[in-house]
Amino acid sequence: MKRLRVFSMILIMTSLACYTTTAPPLSGTPENQPTVDQSIAPEAIVSTVTIQTASVNSSASTLLYISGTTHIESKPQTWPDVDAYLAFLQQVTALGMKWSVGADIGWLEGEPRAAELIQASEALGVQWDVHTHSPQDRAKAAYLITQMGGHPNSVVSGMLVSEFDAIGPQTYQGFTWTPQVLWGGTNCPGHRPGCDDLAAGVWIPLSAEQYTTHNPSGQYIRVGGGTHQLEDG
């Protein structure tokens, strides 16, 4: 009997490019309306990769699993064009790629077509993460996604490492959201040099102070993105 050997490794979860596409025109005077540049498309970001080599036989195939993630900030000038973004999601999911989107409060409350994008993307298999710059808004963001017909997952999409000890279930308007997975950690606000947590791998942090120490009895799973470069995986 031939002995099978399986090698697997988790490579990287790249940081989400805060891609800058422009929003649909808002109400108000023309000089205050952001313009829509239809030529700008979301930037494709590799999220996680798993490689499996299954056999000592050199003719055996290698499976490459790739998923991607993006997020939408609260500033209207960074919002994607809904039609262009949906077309992008249709393309990547048609290729068999899993994708997730995190949406901040400003977009959820201000984009007229937010519900349309959430429902249409979920029909493609896209998942919606909870991404907020204010930790106290996470349950609210998850609540708004559900009100628009979506199903938010349990991913904290972006956080300060110093927030770790305070992470837990939150309730908004009677809706309780419980985090399970942490992604996109930074050591200081913004993405200045030296701020991003570049640790790679999957572990359960012990505490904010000992964030890279694995705690087998801990609760929250950290997915580290490494250097965010595929070639470094």
Short mmCIF file of N, CA and C in Angstrom, two decimals, residues 69-147:
data_model
loop_
_atom_site.label_atom_id
_atom_site.label_comp_id
_atom_site.label_asym_id
_atom_site.label_seq_id
_atom_site.Cartn_x
_atom_site.Cartn_y
_atom_site.Cartn_z
N THR A 69 -10.65 38.95 1.16
CA THR A 69 -11.48 39.81 1.99
C THR A 69 -11.22 41.28 1.68
N THR A 70 -12.25 42.08 1.81
CA THR A 70 -12.13 43.53 1.66
C THR A 70 -13.02 44.17 2.71
N HIS A 71 -12.84 45.46 2.95
CA HIS A 71 -13.79 46.15 3.83
C HIS A 71 -14.10 47.53 3.30
N ILE A 72 -15.21 48.06 3.77
CA ILE A 72 -15.70 49.36 3.33
C ILE A 72 -15.69 50.31 4.52
N GLU A 73 -14.99 51.42 4.36
CA GLU A 73 -14.89 52.39 5.45
C GLU A 73 -16.14 53.28 5.53
N SER A 74 -16.17 54.15 6.53
CA SER A 74 -17.33 55.02 6.74
C SER A 74 -17.30 56.28 5.87
N LYS A 75 -16.15 56.67 5.37
CA LYS A 75 -16.05 57.90 4.58
C LYS A 75 -16.65 57.68 3.19
N PRO A 76 -17.65 58.50 2.82
CA PRO A 76 -18.33 58.31 1.52
C PRO A 76 -17.40 58.31 0.32
N GLN A 77 -16.31 59.09 0.38
CA GLN A 77 -15.42 59.16 -0.78
C GLN A 77 -14.67 57.86 -1.03
N THR A 78 -14.74 56.92 -0.09
CA THR A 78 -14.06 55.64 -0.28
C THR A 78 -15.04 54.52 -0.62
N TRP A 79 -16.32 54.82 -0.69
CA TRP A 79 -17.30 53.76 -0.95
C TRP A 79 -17.20 53.25 -2.38
N PRO A 80 -17.36 51.95 -2.56
CA PRO A 80 -17.32 51.40 -3.92
C PRO A 80 -18.62 51.67 -4.66
N ASP A 81 -18.53 51.75 -5.97
CA ASP A 81 -19.73 51.78 -6.79
C ASP A 81 -20.39 50.41 -6.67
N VAL A 82 -21.66 50.39 -6.30
CA VAL A 82 -22.33 49.13 -6.02
C VAL A 82 -22.33 48.19 -7.22
N ASP A 83 -22.63 48.71 -8.40
CA ASP A 83 -22.68 47.84 -9.58
C ASP A 83 -21.31 47.27 -9.92
N ALA A 84 -20.27 48.11 -9.84
CA ALA A 84 -18.92 47.64 -10.15
C ALA A 84 -18.44 46.63 -9.12
N TYR A 85 -18.77 46.88 -7.86
CA TYR A 85 -18.33 45.96 -6.80
C TYR A 85 -19.04 44.63 -6.90
N LEU A 86 -20.34 44.66 -7.21
CA LEU A 86 -21.08 43.42 -7.36
C LEU A 86 -20.56 42.62 -8.55
N ALA A 87 -20.20 43.31 -9.62
CA ALA A 87 -19.64 42.62 -10.78
C ALA A 87 -18.31 41.96 -10.42
N PHE A 88 -17.51 42.66 -9.61
CA PHE A 88 -16.24 42.10 -9.14
C PHE A 88 -16.47 40.83 -8.32
N LEU A 89 -17.43 40.89 -7.40
CA LEU A 89 -17.72 39.73 -6.56
C LEU A 89 -18.25 38.56 -7.39
N GLN A 90 -19.02 38.87 -8.42
CA GLN A 90 -19.50 37.82 -9.31
C GLN A 90 -18.34 37.13 -10.03
N GLN A 91 -17.34 37.90 -10.41
CA GLN A 91 -16.18 37.34 -11.11
C GLN A 91 -15.38 36.41 -10.20
N VAL A 92 -15.06 36.88 -8.99
CA VAL A 92 -14.20 36.07 -8.13
C VAL A 92 -14.91 34.83 -7.61
N THR A 93 -16.21 34.95 -7.29
CA THR A 93 -16.93 33.78 -6.80
C THR A 93 -17.18 32.77 -7.92
N ALA A 94 -17.31 33.26 -9.17
CA ALA A 94 -17.48 32.35 -10.30
C ALA A 94 -16.24 31.48 -10.50
N LEU A 95 -15.10 31.98 -10.04
CA LEU A 95 -13.85 31.22 -10.14
C LEU A 95 -13.69 30.24 -8.97
N GLY A 96 -14.68 30.22 -8.07
CA GLY A 96 -14.63 29.32 -6.94
C GLY A 96 -13.96 29.91 -5.72
N MET A 97 -13.69 31.21 -5.73
CA MET A 97 -12.98 31.85 -4.62
C MET A 97 -13.97 32.31 -3.55
N LYS A 98 -13.66 32.02 -2.31
CA LYS A 98 -14.48 32.47 -1.19
C LYS A 98 -14.09 33.91 -0.84
N TRP A 99 -15.09 34.74 -0.52
CA TRP A 99 -14.83 36.15 -0.25
C TRP A 99 -15.65 36.62 0.94
N SER A 100 -15.09 37.59 1.67
CA SER A 100 -15.85 38.22 2.75
C SER A 100 -15.69 39.72 2.66
N VAL A 101 -16.69 40.43 3.19
CA VAL A 101 -16.70 41.89 3.18
C VAL A 101 -17.03 42.39 4.58
N GLY A 102 -16.26 43.37 5.05
CA GLY A 102 -16.57 44.03 6.31
C GLY A 102 -17.05 45.44 6.02
N ALA A 103 -18.14 45.86 6.65
CA ALA A 103 -18.69 47.19 6.36
C ALA A 103 -18.81 48.00 7.64
N ASP A 104 -18.27 49.21 7.63
CA ASP A 104 -18.33 50.07 8.80
C ASP A 104 -19.69 50.75 8.89
N ILE A 105 -19.95 51.33 10.05
CA ILE A 105 -21.25 51.92 10.36
C ILE A 105 -21.67 52.98 9.34
N GLY A 106 -20.75 53.85 8.96
CA GLY A 106 -21.09 54.94 8.05
C GLY A 106 -21.68 54.44 6.75
N TRP A 107 -21.10 53.38 6.18
CA TRP A 107 -21.60 52.83 4.92
C TRP A 107 -22.95 52.16 5.14
N LEU A 108 -23.07 51.40 6.21
CA LEU A 108 -24.32 50.69 6.47
C LEU A 108 -25.49 51.65 6.66
N GLU A 109 -25.21 52.80 7.26
CA GLU A 109 -26.27 53.78 7.51
C GLU A 109 -26.46 54.76 6.36
N GLY A 110 -25.44 54.93 5.52
CA GLY A 110 -25.51 55.98 4.51
C GLY A 110 -25.63 55.54 3.07
N GLU A 111 -25.28 54.29 2.75
CA GLU A 111 -25.36 53.83 1.36
C GLU A 111 -26.80 53.38 1.05
N PRO A 112 -27.49 54.06 0.13
CA PRO A 112 -28.88 53.71 -0.18
C PRO A 112 -29.05 52.28 -0.69
N ARG A 113 -28.00 51.74 -1.30
CA ARG A 113 -28.11 50.40 -1.90
C ARG A 113 -27.37 49.34 -1.08
N ALA A 114 -27.15 49.63 0.19
CA ALA A 114 -26.42 48.68 1.05
C ALA A 114 -27.14 47.34 1.13
N ALA A 115 -28.45 47.37 1.37
CA ALA A 115 -29.21 46.13 1.49
C ALA A 115 -29.15 45.32 0.20
N GLU A 116 -29.23 46.02 -0.93
CA GLU A 116 -29.15 45.35 -2.23
C GLU A 116 -27.82 44.62 -2.40
N LEU A 117 -26.73 45.29 -2.05
CA LEU A 117 -25.41 44.68 -2.20
C LEU A 117 -25.24 43.51 -1.23
N ILE A 118 -25.69 43.68 0.00
CA ILE A 118 -25.55 42.61 0.99
C ILE A 118 -26.31 41.36 0.55
N GLN A 119 -27.55 41.53 0.13
CA GLN A 119 -28.35 40.37 -0.27
C GLN A 119 -27.84 39.72 -1.54
N ALA A 120 -27.48 40.53 -2.52
CA ALA A 120 -27.00 39.98 -3.80
C ALA A 120 -25.66 39.26 -3.61
N SER A 121 -24.79 39.81 -2.78
CA SER A 121 -23.48 39.18 -2.56
C SER A 121 -23.60 37.89 -1.76
N GLU A 122 -24.50 37.88 -0.78
CA GLU A 122 -24.69 36.65 -0.02
C GLU A 122 -25.23 35.53 -0.90
N ALA A 123 -26.03 35.89 -1.90
CA ALA A 123 -26.53 34.89 -2.84
C ALA A 123 -25.40 34.26 -3.64
N LEU A 124 -24.27 34.97 -3.73
CA LEU A 124 -23.09 34.46 -4.43
C LEU A 124 -22.19 33.64 -3.50
N GLY A 125 -22.52 33.63 -2.20
CA GLY A 125 -21.70 32.92 -1.23
C GLY A 125 -20.76 33.82 -0.45
N VAL A 126 -20.85 35.14 -0.67
CA VAL A 126 -19.99 36.09 0.05
C VAL A 126 -20.47 36.21 1.49
N GLN A 127 -19.53 36.27 2.43
CA GLN A 127 -19.86 36.45 3.84
C GLN A 127 -19.60 37.89 4.26
N TRP A 128 -20.33 38.34 5.29
CA TRP A 128 -20.16 39.70 5.80
C TRP A 128 -19.56 39.68 7.20
N ASP A 129 -18.37 40.29 7.31
CA ASP A 129 -17.67 40.40 8.58
C ASP A 129 -18.15 41.64 9.33
N VAL A 130 -17.73 41.75 10.58
CA VAL A 130 -18.05 42.92 11.38
C VAL A 130 -16.79 43.79 11.47
N HIS A 131 -16.81 44.90 10.76
CA HIS A 131 -15.66 45.81 10.70
C HIS A 131 -16.09 47.19 11.17
N THR A 132 -15.59 47.63 12.32
CA THR A 132 -15.88 48.98 12.81
C THR A 132 -14.62 49.57 13.43
N HIS A 133 -14.50 50.87 13.31
CA HIS A 133 -13.36 51.54 13.92
C HIS A 133 -13.60 51.82 15.40
N SER A 134 -14.86 51.83 15.81
CA SER A 134 -15.21 51.98 17.22
C SER A 134 -15.64 50.62 17.75
N PRO A 135 -14.91 50.05 18.70
CA PRO A 135 -15.24 48.71 19.20
C PRO A 135 -16.68 48.58 19.68
N GLN A 136 -17.23 49.65 20.24
CA GLN A 136 -18.59 49.58 20.77
C GLN A 136 -19.65 49.49 19.68
N ASP A 137 -19.26 49.69 18.43
CA ASP A 137 -20.21 49.65 17.32
C ASP A 137 -20.35 48.28 16.67
N ARG A 138 -19.64 47.29 17.15
CA ARG A 138 -19.64 45.99 16.47
C ARG A 138 -21.02 45.34 16.47
N ALA A 139 -21.69 45.33 17.61
CA ALA A 139 -23.04 44.74 17.65
C ALA A 139 -24.00 45.53 16.78
N LYS A 140 -23.83 46.85 16.74
CA LYS A 140 -24.70 47.68 15.91
C LYS A 140 -24.50 47.36 14.43
N ALA A 141 -23.25 47.19 14.02
CA ALA A 141 -22.97 46.85 12.62
C ALA A 141 -23.59 45.50 12.27
N ALA A 142 -23.43 44.52 13.15
CA ALA A 142 -24.01 43.21 12.90
C ALA A 142 -25.54 43.30 12.84
N TYR A 143 -26.11 44.10 13.72
CA TYR A 143 -27.56 44.29 13.73
C TYR A 143 -28.05 44.90 12.42
N LEU A 144 -27.35 45.93 11.94
CA LEU A 144 -27.76 46.59 10.69
C LEU A 144 -27.68 45.63 9.51
N ILE A 145 -26.65 44.78 9.50
CA ILE A 145 -26.53 43.80 8.43
C ILE A 145 -27.73 42.86 8.43
N THR A 146 -28.16 42.42 9.61
CA THR A 146 -29.32 41.53 9.70
C THR A 146 -30.59 42.25 9.26
N GLN A 147 -30.71 43.53 9.60
CA GLN A 147 -31.89 44.30 9.21
C GLN A 147 -31.99 44.47 7.70
#
